[in-house]
PDB file of C-alpha atoms in Angstrom:
ATOM      1  CA  MET I 294       8.595 -52.784 -28.418  1.00  0.00           C
ATOM      2  CA  GLY I 295       7.197 -55.347 -30.938  1.00  0.00           C
ATOM      3  CA  ALA I 296       9.295 -57.835 -32.992  1.00  0.00           C
ATOM      4  CA  GLN I 297      12.160 -56.277 -34.949  1.00  0.00           C
ATOM      5  CA  CYS I 298      13.906 -57.339 -38.072  1.00  0.00           C
ATOM      6  CA  SER I 299      15.916 -56.035 -40.981  1.00  0.00           C
ATOM      7  CA  LEU I 300      14.164 -55.069 -44.335  1.00  0.00           C
ATOM      8  CA  GLN I 301      16.859 -57.007 -46.107  1.00  0.00           C
ATOM      9  CA  CYS I 302      15.520 -60.277 -44.864  1.00  0.00           C
ATOM     10  CA  SER I 303      14.643 -63.131 -47.096  1.00  0.00           C
ATOM     11  CA  GLN I 304      11.699 -63.229 -49.444  1.00  0.00           C
ATOM     12  CA  TRP I 305       9.484 -65.099 -46.951  1.00  0.00           C
ATOM     13  CA  PHE I 306       9.026 -64.863 -43.285  1.00  0.00           C
ATOM     14  CA  PRO I 307       8.610 -68.029 -41.292  1.00  0.00           C
ATOM     15  CA  VAL I 308       8.377 -66.301 -38.111  1.00  0.00           C
ATOM     16  CA  GLN I 309       5.430 -64.642 -36.460  1.00  0.00           C
ATOM     17  CA  ILE I 310       4.893 -60.938 -37.196  1.00  0.00           C
ATOM     18  CA  SER I 311       2.427 -58.732 -35.366  1.00  0.00           C
ATOM     19  CA  ILE I 312       0.781 -55.352 -35.682  1.00  0.00           C
ATOM     20  CA  ASP I 313       3.853 -54.003 -33.486  1.00  0.00           C
ATOM     21  CA  THR I 314       6.590 -55.415 -35.743  1.00  0.00           C
ATOM     22  CA  ARG I 315       9.022 -52.717 -36.633  1.00  0.00           C
ATOM     23  CA  ASP I 316      11.979 -53.115 -39.171  1.00  0.00           C
ATOM     24  CA  ARG I 317      15.241 -51.508 -39.352  1.00  0.00           C
ATOM     25  CA  LEU I 318      15.813 -49.346 -42.394  1.00  0.00           C
ATOM     26  CA  PRO I 319      18.704 -50.878 -44.465  1.00  0.00           C
ATOM     27  CA  SER I 320      20.345 -47.388 -45.105  1.00  0.00           C
ATOM     28  CA  THR I 321      19.971 -45.468 -41.986  1.00  0.00           C
ATOM     29  CA  GLY I 322      19.007 -48.165 -39.084  1.00  0.00           C
ATOM     30  CA  ASN I 323      15.895 -46.134 -38.115  1.00  0.00           C
ATOM     31  CA  MET I 324      12.927 -48.171 -37.166  1.00  0.00           C
ATOM     32  CA  ILE I 325       9.759 -48.210 -39.081  1.00  0.00           C
ATOM     33  CA  PRO I 326       6.444 -50.302 -38.525  1.00  0.00           C
ATOM     34  CA  ARG I 327       5.739 -53.005 -40.953  1.00  0.00           C
ATOM     35  CA  PHE I 328       2.135 -52.171 -41.280  1.00  0.00           C
ATOM     36  CA  GLY I 329       0.144 -48.826 -41.203  1.00  0.00           C
ATOM     37  CA  LEU I 330      -2.794 -46.974 -42.410  1.00  0.00           C
ATOM     38  CA  GLY I 331      -3.031 -45.132 -45.903  1.00  0.00           C
ATOM     39  CA  THR I 332      -5.084 -41.963 -46.307  1.00  0.00           C
ATOM     40  CA  TRP I 333      -5.345 -41.554 -49.964  1.00  0.00           C
ATOM     41  CA  LEU I 334      -8.808 -40.277 -51.017  1.00  0.00           C
ATOM     42  CA  SER I 335      -9.670 -39.795 -47.308  1.00  0.00           C
ATOM     43  CA  GLU I 336     -10.426 -36.049 -47.665  1.00  0.00           C
ATOM     44  CA  GLY I 337     -10.149 -33.367 -44.983  1.00  0.00           C
ATOM     45  CA  LYS I 338     -13.785 -33.085 -44.160  1.00  0.00           C
ATOM     46  CA  GLY I 339     -13.567 -35.409 -41.099  1.00  0.00           C
ATOM     47  CA  GLU I 340     -13.083 -38.582 -43.010  1.00  0.00           C
ATOM     48  CA  ALA I 341      -9.366 -38.812 -42.547  1.00  0.00           C
ATOM     49  CA  TYR I 342      -9.644 -37.513 -38.936  1.00  0.00           C
ATOM     50  CA  ASN I 343     -12.179 -40.448 -38.200  1.00  0.00           C
ATOM     51  CA  ALA I 344      -9.933 -43.096 -40.129  1.00  0.00           C
ATOM     52  CA  VAL I 345      -6.849 -42.319 -38.227  1.00  0.00           C
ATOM     53  CA  THR I 346      -8.587 -42.107 -34.978  1.00  0.00           C
ATOM     54  CA  ILE I 347     -10.125 -45.558 -35.412  1.00  0.00           C
ATOM     55  CA  ALA I 348      -6.756 -46.971 -36.598  1.00  0.00           C
ATOM     56  CA  LEU I 349      -4.803 -45.525 -33.768  1.00  0.00           C
ATOM     57  CA  ARG I 350      -7.338 -47.065 -31.310  1.00  0.00           C
ATOM     58  CA  ASN I 351      -6.823 -50.485 -32.933  1.00  0.00           C
ATOM     59  CA  GLY I 352      -2.976 -50.577 -32.769  1.00  0.00           C
ATOM     60  CA  TYR I 353      -1.966 -48.922 -36.048  1.00  0.00           C
ATOM     61  CA  ARG I 354       1.291 -46.955 -35.471  1.00  0.00           C
ATOM     62  CA  LEU I 355       2.153 -45.969 -39.108  1.00  0.00           C
ATOM     63  CA  ILE I 356       0.008 -43.016 -40.669  1.00  0.00           C
ATOM     64  CA  ASP I 357       0.662 -42.147 -44.260  1.00  0.00           C
ATOM     65  CA  THR I 358      -0.514 -38.899 -45.754  1.00  0.00           C
ATOM     66  CA  ALA I 359       0.398 -36.314 -48.471  1.00  0.00           C
ATOM     67  CA  ALA I 360       0.080 -32.446 -49.179  1.00  0.00           C
ATOM     68  CA  LEU I 361      -1.863 -33.717 -52.197  1.00  0.00           C
ATOM     69  CA  TYR I 362      -4.462 -35.413 -50.227  1.00  0.00           C
ATOM     70  CA  ASN I 363      -5.650 -32.375 -48.573  1.00  0.00           C
ATOM     71  CA  ASN I 364      -6.010 -34.146 -45.193  1.00  0.00           C
ATOM     72  CA  GLU I 365      -2.901 -33.164 -43.218  1.00  0.00           C
ATOM     73  CA  GLU I 366      -4.820 -31.023 -40.887  1.00  0.00           C
ATOM     74  CA  ASP I 367      -7.232 -33.788 -39.868  1.00  0.00           C
ATOM     75  CA  VAL I 368      -4.441 -36.383 -39.768  1.00  0.00           C
ATOM     76  CA  GLY I 369      -2.626 -34.186 -37.267  1.00  0.00           C
ATOM     77  CA  ARG I 370      -5.689 -33.548 -35.212  1.00  0.00           C
ATOM     78  CA  ALA I 371      -6.339 -37.103 -34.796  1.00  0.00           C
ATOM     79  CA  ILE I 372      -2.782 -37.786 -33.789  1.00  0.00           C
ATOM     80  CA  LYS I 373      -2.818 -35.165 -31.236  1.00  0.00           C
ATOM     81  CA  GLU I 374      -6.113 -36.107 -29.860  1.00  0.00           C
ATOM     82  CA  SER I 375      -5.136 -39.658 -29.455  1.00  0.00           C
ATOM     83  CA  LYS I 376      -2.841 -38.790 -26.680  1.00  0.00           C
ATOM     84  CA  ILE I 377      -0.237 -41.369 -27.753  1.00  0.00           C
ATOM     85  CA  PRO I 378       3.311 -40.314 -27.348  1.00  0.00           C
ATOM     86  CA  ARG I 379       4.684 -38.693 -30.444  1.00  0.00           C
ATOM     87  CA  ASN I 380       7.748 -41.350 -30.762  1.00  0.00           C
ATOM     88  CA  GLU I 381       5.183 -44.056 -30.744  1.00  0.00           C
ATOM     89  CA  ILE I 382       3.612 -42.933 -34.008  1.00  0.00           C
ATOM     90  CA  TYR I 383       5.413 -42.873 -37.272  1.00  0.00           C
ATOM     91  CA  VAL I 384       4.187 -40.251 -39.681  1.00  0.00           C
ATOM     92  CA  VAL I 385       4.813 -40.100 -43.432  1.00  0.00           C
ATOM     93  CA  THR I 386       3.971 -37.206 -45.767  1.00  0.00           C
ATOM     94  CA  LYS I 387       4.883 -36.273 -49.241  1.00  0.00           C
ATOM     95  CA  LEU I 388       6.097 -33.388 -51.335  1.00  0.00           C
ATOM     96  CA  ASP I 389       3.508 -31.938 -53.751  1.00  0.00           C
ATOM     97  CA  PRO I 390       4.741 -32.356 -57.332  1.00  0.00           C
ATOM     98  CA  GLU I 391       4.126 -28.611 -57.746  1.00  0.00           C
ATOM     99  CA  GLU I 392       6.606 -27.791 -55.098  1.00  0.00           C
ATOM    100  CA  HIS I 393       9.831 -29.257 -56.347  1.00  0.00           C
ATOM    101  CA  ASN I 394      11.290 -25.878 -56.583  1.00  0.00           C
ATOM    102  CA  ASN I 395      11.060 -25.267 -52.790  1.00  0.00           C
ATOM    103  CA  PRO I 396      10.632 -28.522 -50.884  1.00  0.00           C
ATOM    104  CA  VAL I 397      11.858 -27.203 -47.490  1.00  0.00           C
ATOM    105  CA  LYS I 398       9.143 -24.427 -47.467  1.00  0.00           C
ATOM    106  CA  ALA I 399       6.601 -27.162 -48.590  1.00  0.00           C
ATOM    107  CA  LEU I 400       7.654 -29.520 -45.673  1.00  0.00           C
ATOM    108  CA  LYS I 401       7.268 -26.613 -43.435  1.00  0.00           C
ATOM    109  CA  VAL I 402       3.717 -26.153 -44.451  1.00  0.00           C
ATOM    110  CA  SER I 403       3.006 -29.689 -44.037  1.00  0.00           C
ATOM    111  CA  LEU I 404       4.376 -29.689 -40.483  1.00  0.00           C
ATOM    112  CA  ARG I 405       2.212 -26.720 -39.663  1.00  0.00           C
ATOM    113  CA  LYS I 406      -0.738 -28.431 -40.803  1.00  0.00           C
ATOM    114  CA  LEU I 407       0.033 -31.628 -39.147  1.00  0.00           C
ATOM    115  CA  GLY I 408       0.955 -29.751 -35.897  1.00  0.00           C
ATOM    116  CA  LEU I 409       4.313 -31.511 -35.648  1.00  0.00           C
ATOM    117  CA  GLU I 410       7.981 -30.411 -35.347  1.00  0.00           C
ATOM    118  CA  TYR I 411       9.137 -33.274 -37.672  1.00  0.00           C
ATOM    119  CA  VAL I 412       7.933 -36.206 -39.807  1.00  0.00           C
ATOM    120  CA  ASP I 413       9.448 -39.486 -39.625  1.00  0.00           C
ATOM    121  CA  LEU I 414       9.549 -39.963 -43.416  1.00  0.00           C
ATOM    122  CA  TYR I 415       9.351 -37.406 -45.980  1.00  0.00           C
ATOM    123  CA  LEU I 416       8.891 -38.579 -49.687  1.00  0.00           C
ATOM    124  CA  ILE I 417       9.033 -36.984 -53.242  1.00  0.00           C
ATOM    125  CA  HIS I 418       5.582 -37.996 -54.218  1.00  0.00           C
ATOM    126  CA  SER I 419       6.250 -38.428 -57.870  1.00  0.00           C
ATOM    127  CA  PRO I 420       9.166 -37.795 -60.299  1.00  0.00           C
ATOM    128  CA  LYS I 421       6.549 -36.198 -62.578  1.00  0.00           C
ATOM    129  CA  GLY I 422       6.917 -32.910 -60.687  1.00  0.00           C
ATOM    130  CA  LYS I 423      10.497 -32.795 -62.606  1.00  0.00           C
ATOM    131  CA  GLN I 424      13.417 -30.972 -61.142  1.00  0.00           C
ATOM    132  CA  VAL I 425      14.066 -34.273 -59.325  1.00  0.00           C
ATOM    133  CA  LEU I 426      17.641 -33.592 -58.440  1.00  0.00           C
ATOM    134  CA  ASN I 427      16.958 -30.232 -57.161  1.00  0.00           C
ATOM    135  CA  ALA I 428      14.165 -31.642 -54.962  1.00  0.00           C
ATOM    136  CA  TRP I 429      16.107 -34.417 -53.651  1.00  0.00           C
ATOM    137  CA  ASN I 430      18.975 -32.248 -52.622  1.00  0.00           C
ATOM    138  CA  ALA I 431      16.431 -29.974 -50.982  1.00  0.00           C
ATOM    139  CA  LEU I 432      15.125 -33.238 -49.053  1.00  0.00           C
ATOM    140  CA  ILE I 433      18.769 -33.956 -47.853  1.00  0.00           C
ATOM    141  CA  LYS I 434      18.967 -30.428 -46.463  1.00  0.00           C
ATOM    142  CA  ALA I 435      15.567 -30.736 -44.746  1.00  0.00           C
ATOM    143  CA  LYS I 436      16.715 -33.946 -42.919  1.00  0.00           C
ATOM    144  CA  GLU I 437      19.948 -32.011 -41.854  1.00  0.00           C
ATOM    145  CA  LYS I 438      17.708 -29.414 -40.329  1.00  0.00           C
ATOM    146  CA  GLY I 439      15.958 -32.162 -38.266  1.00  0.00           C
ATOM    147  CA  LEU I 440      12.588 -31.616 -40.196  1.00  0.00           C
ATOM    148  CA  ALA I 441      12.340 -35.243 -41.300  1.00  0.00           C
ATOM    149  CA  LYS I 442      14.018 -38.236 -39.639  1.00  0.00           C
ATOM    150  CA  ASP I 443      14.479 -40.224 -43.024  1.00  0.00           C
ATOM    151  CA  ILE I 444      13.611 -39.196 -46.677  1.00  0.00           C
ATOM    152  CA  GLY I 445      12.732 -41.042 -49.534  1.00  0.00           C
ATOM    153  CA  VAL I 446      10.579 -41.201 -52.881  1.00  0.00           C
ATOM    154  CA  SER I 447       7.310 -42.530 -54.179  1.00  0.00           C
ATOM    155  CA  ASN I 448       6.492 -43.841 -57.598  1.00  0.00           C
ATOM    156  CA  PHE I 449      10.110 -44.122 -58.933  1.00  0.00           C
ATOM    157  CA  GLY I 450      11.342 -46.647 -61.187  1.00  0.00           C
ATOM    158  CA  VAL I 451      14.556 -48.449 -61.595  1.00  0.00           C
ATOM    159  CA  GLU I 452      16.084 -46.152 -64.174  1.00  0.00           C
ATOM    160  CA  GLN I 453      15.115 -43.133 -62.277  1.00  0.00           C
ATOM    161  CA  LEU I 454      16.774 -44.421 -59.192  1.00  0.00           C
ATOM    162  CA  GLU I 455      19.805 -45.482 -60.799  1.00  0.00           C
ATOM    163  CA  LYS I 456      20.277 -42.050 -62.560  1.00  0.00           C
ATOM    164  CA  LEU I 457      19.723 -40.439 -59.160  1.00  0.00           C
ATOM    165  CA  ARG I 458      22.408 -42.598 -57.749  1.00  0.00           C
ATOM    166  CA  GLN I 459      24.698 -41.876 -60.782  1.00  0.00           C
ATOM    167  CA  SER I 460      24.423 -38.098 -60.096  1.00  0.00           C
ATOM    168  CA  GLY I 461      26.539 -38.486 -57.081  1.00  0.00           C
ATOM    169  CA  CYS I 462      23.929 -37.230 -54.469  1.00  0.00           C
ATOM    170  CA  SER I 463      25.337 -37.641 -50.786  1.00  0.00           C
ATOM    171  CA  GLU I 464      22.298 -39.886 -49.766  1.00  0.00           C
ATOM    172  CA  MET I 465      20.057 -42.202 -51.545  1.00  0.00           C
ATOM    173  CA  PRO I 466      16.304 -42.642 -50.659  1.00  0.00           C
ATOM    174  CA  ALA I 467      15.823 -44.838 -47.646  1.00  0.00           C
ATOM    175  CA  VAL I 468      12.269 -45.859 -48.752  1.00  0.00           C
ATOM    176  CA  ASN I 469      10.657 -46.052 -52.295  1.00  0.00           C
ATOM    177  CA  GLN I 470       6.761 -46.237 -51.884  1.00  0.00           C
ATOM    178  CA  ILE I 471       5.162 -47.924 -54.865  1.00  0.00           C
ATOM    179  CA  GLU I 472       2.011 -49.657 -55.964  1.00  0.00           C
ATOM    180  CA  LEU I 473       2.477 -53.196 -55.012  1.00  0.00           C
ATOM    181  CA  HIS I 474       0.032 -56.135 -54.545  1.00  0.00           C
ATOM    182  CA  LEU I 475      -0.520 -59.787 -55.598  1.00  0.00           C
ATOM    183  CA  TRP I 476      -1.464 -58.730 -58.843  1.00  0.00           C
ATOM    184  CA  ASN I 477       1.393 -56.211 -59.635  1.00  0.00           C
ATOM    185  CA  GLN I 478       4.498 -57.788 -57.719  1.00  0.00           C
ATOM    186  CA  GLN I 479       6.936 -55.443 -59.232  1.00  0.00           C
ATOM    187  CA  ASN I 480       9.824 -57.952 -59.378  1.00  0.00           C
ATOM    188  CA  GLU I 481      12.341 -56.122 -61.249  1.00  0.00           C
ATOM    189  CA  THR I 482      11.862 -53.121 -58.983  1.00  0.00           C
ATOM    190  CA  ILE I 483      11.978 -55.008 -55.844  1.00  0.00           C
ATOM    191  CA  LYS I 484      15.340 -56.645 -56.759  1.00  0.00           C
ATOM    192  CA  TYR I 485      16.875 -53.240 -57.439  1.00  0.00           C
ATOM    193  CA  LEU I 486      15.504 -51.832 -54.313  1.00  0.00           C
ATOM    194  CA  LYS I 487      16.993 -54.783 -52.110  1.00  0.00           C
ATOM    195  CA  GLU I 488      20.352 -54.495 -53.953  1.00  0.00           C
ATOM    196  CA  ASN I 489      20.630 -50.860 -53.092  1.00  0.00           C
ATOM    197  CA  LYS I 490      19.277 -50.895 -49.555  1.00  0.00           C
ATOM    198  CA  ILE I 491      16.189 -49.000 -50.254  1.00  0.00           C
ATOM    199  CA  ALA I 492      13.289 -50.285 -48.361  1.00  0.00           C
ATOM    200  CA  VAL I 493      10.062 -51.163 -49.999  1.00  0.00           C
ATOM    201  CA  MET I 494       6.739 -49.506 -49.141  1.00  0.00           C
ATOM    202  CA  GLY I 495       3.617 -50.709 -50.984  1.00  0.00           C
ATOM    203  CA  TYR I 496       0.303 -48.825 -51.331  1.00  0.00           C
ATOM    204  CA  CYS I 497      -2.828 -50.377 -52.920  1.00  0.00           C
ATOM    205  CA  PRO I 498      -2.113 -53.790 -51.458  1.00  0.00           C
ATOM    206  CA  LEU I 499      -5.788 -54.743 -52.265  1.00  0.00           C
ATOM    207  CA  GLY I 500      -5.448 -53.437 -55.830  1.00  0.00           C
ATOM    208  CA  ARG I 501      -8.447 -51.217 -55.142  1.00  0.00           C
ATOM    209  CA  LEU I 502     -10.414 -54.056 -54.913  1.00  0.00           C
ATOM    210  CA  LYS I 503     -10.372 -54.661 -58.613  1.00  0.00           C
ATOM    211  CA  ARG I 504      -8.859 -58.236 -58.606  1.00  0.00           C
ATOM    212  CA  LEU I 505     -10.239 -59.798 -55.447  1.00  0.00           C
ATOM    213  CA  ASN I 506     -12.336 -62.188 -57.317  1.00  0.00           C
ATOM    214  CA  SER I 507     -10.231 -62.858 -60.395  1.00  0.00           C
ATOM    215  CA  SER I 508      -8.325 -66.171 -59.100  1.00  0.00           C
ATOM    216  CA  SER I 509      -9.390 -69.326 -57.786  1.00  0.00           C
ATOM    217  CA  LEU I 510      -5.940 -69.822 -56.543  1.00  0.00           C
ATOM    218  CA  VAL I 511      -6.094 -66.910 -54.414  1.00  0.00           C
ATOM    219  CA  ASP I 512      -9.622 -67.943 -52.904  1.00  0.00           C
ATOM    220  CA  ASP I 513      -8.169 -71.324 -52.288  1.00  0.00           C
ATOM    221  CA  VAL I 514      -5.108 -70.101 -50.344  1.00  0.00           C
ATOM    222  CA  ALA I 515      -7.259 -67.635 -48.434  1.00  0.00           C
ATOM    223  CA  LYS I 516      -9.697 -70.261 -47.374  1.00  0.00           C
ATOM    224  CA  LYS I 517      -6.683 -72.850 -46.159  1.00  0.00           C
ATOM    225  CA  CYS I 518      -5.188 -69.810 -44.273  1.00  0.00           C
ATOM    226  CA  ASN I 519      -8.483 -68.926 -42.559  1.00  0.00           C
ATOM    227  CA  LEU I 520      -8.189 -65.340 -44.063  1.00  0.00           C
ATOM    228  CA  THR I 521     -10.772 -63.310 -46.469  1.00  0.00           C
ATOM    229  CA  VAL I 522      -9.117 -62.598 -49.748  1.00  0.00           C
ATOM    230  CA  PRO I 523      -8.232 -58.951 -48.722  1.00  0.00           C
ATOM    231  CA  GLN I 524      -6.775 -60.192 -45.477  1.00  0.00           C
ATOM    232  CA  LEU I 525      -4.438 -62.546 -47.696  1.00  0.00           C
ATOM    233  CA  ALA I 526      -3.484 -59.850 -49.936  1.00  0.00           C
ATOM    234  CA  ILE I 527      -2.264 -57.657 -47.041  1.00  0.00           C
ATOM    235  CA  ARG I 528      -0.669 -60.880 -45.147  1.00  0.00           C
ATOM    236  CA  TRP I 529       1.116 -61.630 -48.370  1.00  0.00           C
ATOM    237  CA  SER I 530       2.688 -58.268 -48.414  1.00  0.00           C
ATOM    238  CA  VAL I 531       3.905 -58.076 -44.872  1.00  0.00           C
ATOM    239  CA  GLN I 532       4.946 -61.580 -45.124  1.00  0.00           C
ATOM    240  CA  LYS I 533       7.124 -60.517 -47.844  1.00  0.00           C
ATOM    241  CA  GLY I 534       8.691 -58.115 -45.805  1.00  0.00           C
ATOM    242  CA  TYR I 535       7.191 -54.958 -47.335  1.00  0.00           C
ATOM    243  CA  ILE I 536       5.984 -52.007 -45.341  1.00  0.00           C
ATOM    244  CA  THR I 537       2.202 -52.070 -46.104  1.00  0.00           C
ATOM    245  CA  ILE I 538      -0.377 -49.202 -45.836  1.00  0.00           C
ATOM    246  CA  PRO I 539      -4.012 -50.509 -46.760  1.00  0.00           C
ATOM    247  CA  LYS I 540      -6.228 -47.378 -47.146  1.00  0.00           C
ATOM    248  CA  SER I 541      -9.788 -47.408 -45.512  1.00  0.00           C
ATOM    249  CA  SER I 542     -11.964 -44.956 -43.785  1.00  0.00           C
ATOM    250  CA  ASN I 543     -14.559 -47.841 -42.853  1.00  0.00           C
ATOM    251  CA  GLU I 544     -14.326 -48.797 -39.303  1.00  0.00           C
ATOM    252  CA  ASN I 545     -15.002 -52.426 -39.867  1.00  0.00           C
ATOM    253  CA  ARG I 546     -12.462 -52.625 -42.769  1.00  0.00           C
ATOM    254  CA  ILE I 547      -9.848 -50.950 -40.814  1.00  0.00           C
ATOM    255  CA  LYS I 548     -10.235 -53.639 -38.139  1.00  0.00           C
ATOM    256  CA  GLU I 549     -10.462 -56.474 -40.620  1.00  0.00           C
ATOM    257  CA  ASN I 550      -7.173 -55.202 -42.564  1.00  0.00           C
ATOM    258  CA  SER I 551      -5.221 -55.485 -39.285  1.00  0.00           C
ATOM    259  CA  ASN I 552      -6.545 -58.596 -38.115  1.00  0.00           C
ATOM    260  CA  ILE I 553      -4.055 -60.688 -40.054  1.00  0.00           C
ATOM    261  CA  PHE I 554      -1.608 -61.089 -37.234  1.00  0.00           C
ATOM    262  CA  GLY I 555      -1.703 -64.020 -34.841  1.00  0.00           C
ATOM    263  CA  LYS I 556      -3.267 -66.266 -37.436  1.00  0.00           C
ATOM    264  CA  CYS I 557      -1.945 -68.782 -39.961  1.00  0.00           C
ATOM    265  CA  ILE I 558       1.434 -68.065 -41.555  1.00  0.00           C
ATOM    266  CA  ILE I 559       1.065 -68.430 -45.399  1.00  0.00           C
ATOM    267  CA  PRO I 560       3.308 -71.565 -45.919  1.00  0.00           C
ATOM    268  CA  LYS I 561       6.293 -71.080 -48.027  1.00  0.00           C
ATOM    269  CA  HIS I 562       5.005 -73.159 -50.956  1.00  0.00           C
ATOM    270  CA  MET I 563       1.668 -71.202 -50.928  1.00  0.00           C
ATOM    271  CA  MET I 564       3.676 -68.025 -51.020  1.00  0.00           C
ATOM    272  CA  GLU I 565       5.605 -69.474 -54.160  1.00  0.00           C
ATOM    273  CA  GLU I 566       1.996 -70.395 -55.653  1.00  0.00           C
ATOM    274  CA  LEU I 567       0.943 -66.957 -55.217  1.00  0.00           C
ATOM    275  CA  GLU I 568       3.671 -65.681 -57.540  1.00  0.00           C
ATOM    276  CA  LYS I 569       1.600 -67.075 -60.489  1.00  0.00           C
ATOM    277  CA  VAL I 570      -1.062 -64.567 -59.682  1.00  0.00           C
ATOM    278  CA  ASP I 571       1.054 -61.633 -60.895  1.00  0.00           C
ATOM    279  CA  GLU I 572      -0.370 -60.006 -64.037  1.00  0.00           C
ATOM    280  CA  GLY I 573       1.169 -56.476 -63.998  1.00  0.00           C
ATOM    281  CA  PHE I 574      -2.249 -55.151 -63.156  1.00  0.00           C
ATOM    282  CA  GLU I 575      -2.070 -51.292 -62.416  1.00  0.00           C
ATOM    283  CA  ALA I 576      -4.774 -50.122 -60.153  1.00  0.00           C
ATOM    284  CA  SER I 577      -3.610 -46.598 -59.969  1.00  0.00           C
ATOM    285  CA  ASN I 578      -2.499 -44.075 -62.639  1.00  0.00           C
ATOM    286  CA  SER I 579       0.385 -43.049 -60.362  1.00  0.00           C
ATOM    287  CA  VAL I 580       2.358 -46.223 -61.018  1.00  0.00           C
ATOM    288  CA  LYS I 581       2.807 -44.948 -64.670  1.00  0.00           C
ATOM    289  CA  SER I 582       5.247 -42.356 -63.311  1.00  0.00           C
ATOM    290  CA  MET I 583       7.910 -44.939 -62.787  1.00  0.00           C
ATOM    291  CA  ASN I 584       8.479 -45.112 -66.438  1.00  0.00           C
ATOM    292  CA  ILE I 585       8.934 -41.505 -67.299  1.00  0.00           C
ATOM    293  CA  PRO I 586      12.268 -41.082 -68.899  1.00  0.00           C
ATOM    294  CA  TRP I 587      14.906 -39.628 -66.719  1.00  0.00           C
ATOM    295  CA  GLU I 588      15.598 -36.775 -69.102  1.00  0.00           C
ATOM    296  CA  ASP I 589      11.983 -35.644 -68.766  1.00  0.00           C
ATOM    297  CA  VAL I 590      12.148 -35.486 -64.891  1.00  0.00           C
ATOM    298  CA  LYS I 591      15.731 -34.795 -63.774  1.00  0.00           C
TER     299      LYS I 591
END
């Protein structure tokens, strides 16, 4: 077992972290890897299978997929053929927004495609699927049935989460997966998540490569830390304590993205300097779902 830590830790980590680092989810106590592979846009024609196979060979132990990605079968095949014990691989999948009326059935379909008896984390992919209260209560039942070890949400904003809390549901999300990177640091949302013991999982840690060359400050810090700019962006995220899932299907990039451990820790003063890079840049359209009024999604 690698290094362990609570996701309620401070804003910066002065200790070494590794690809094996696992954190304890604040609300449930279950362990989750700090670092993993995203498979968005890795379609199910072998691309996702190859990416997951390469990632697992290089030490990745968290794999993120979704019903909408149309690659669950390939992800499941790569996991099975890896021969790595099931309890060592953390699998995340998500509810199709079109299936909010029957999440348990949808999860069973995902499990069949993945070839698994359970997933470690099942997320409502987006509030834009509406019927959020119905969907969330169904996820609680799915967890009680043993179909998911933990449950959470993705692309939820502060108002949506607070209204969910006020609804009196028996359990709040263990995780909120959101777009999160140097150029969109989501400070208001992060503050709410920490205060309510909801772990932060960030997708698009590279901002879909659209801002990598936009800041001389980022270039300077990367050079001083002996990292490429993409590596710096990922290192910033994991050093903040965020569960981070860079997406790639390219073997060299999958290896480069994980080669941020055992290198220079970004010093505290540089972490503080990097706060200046935040410009609220939205790399994906999904992030806009965080601002849909509760009355339109409940």
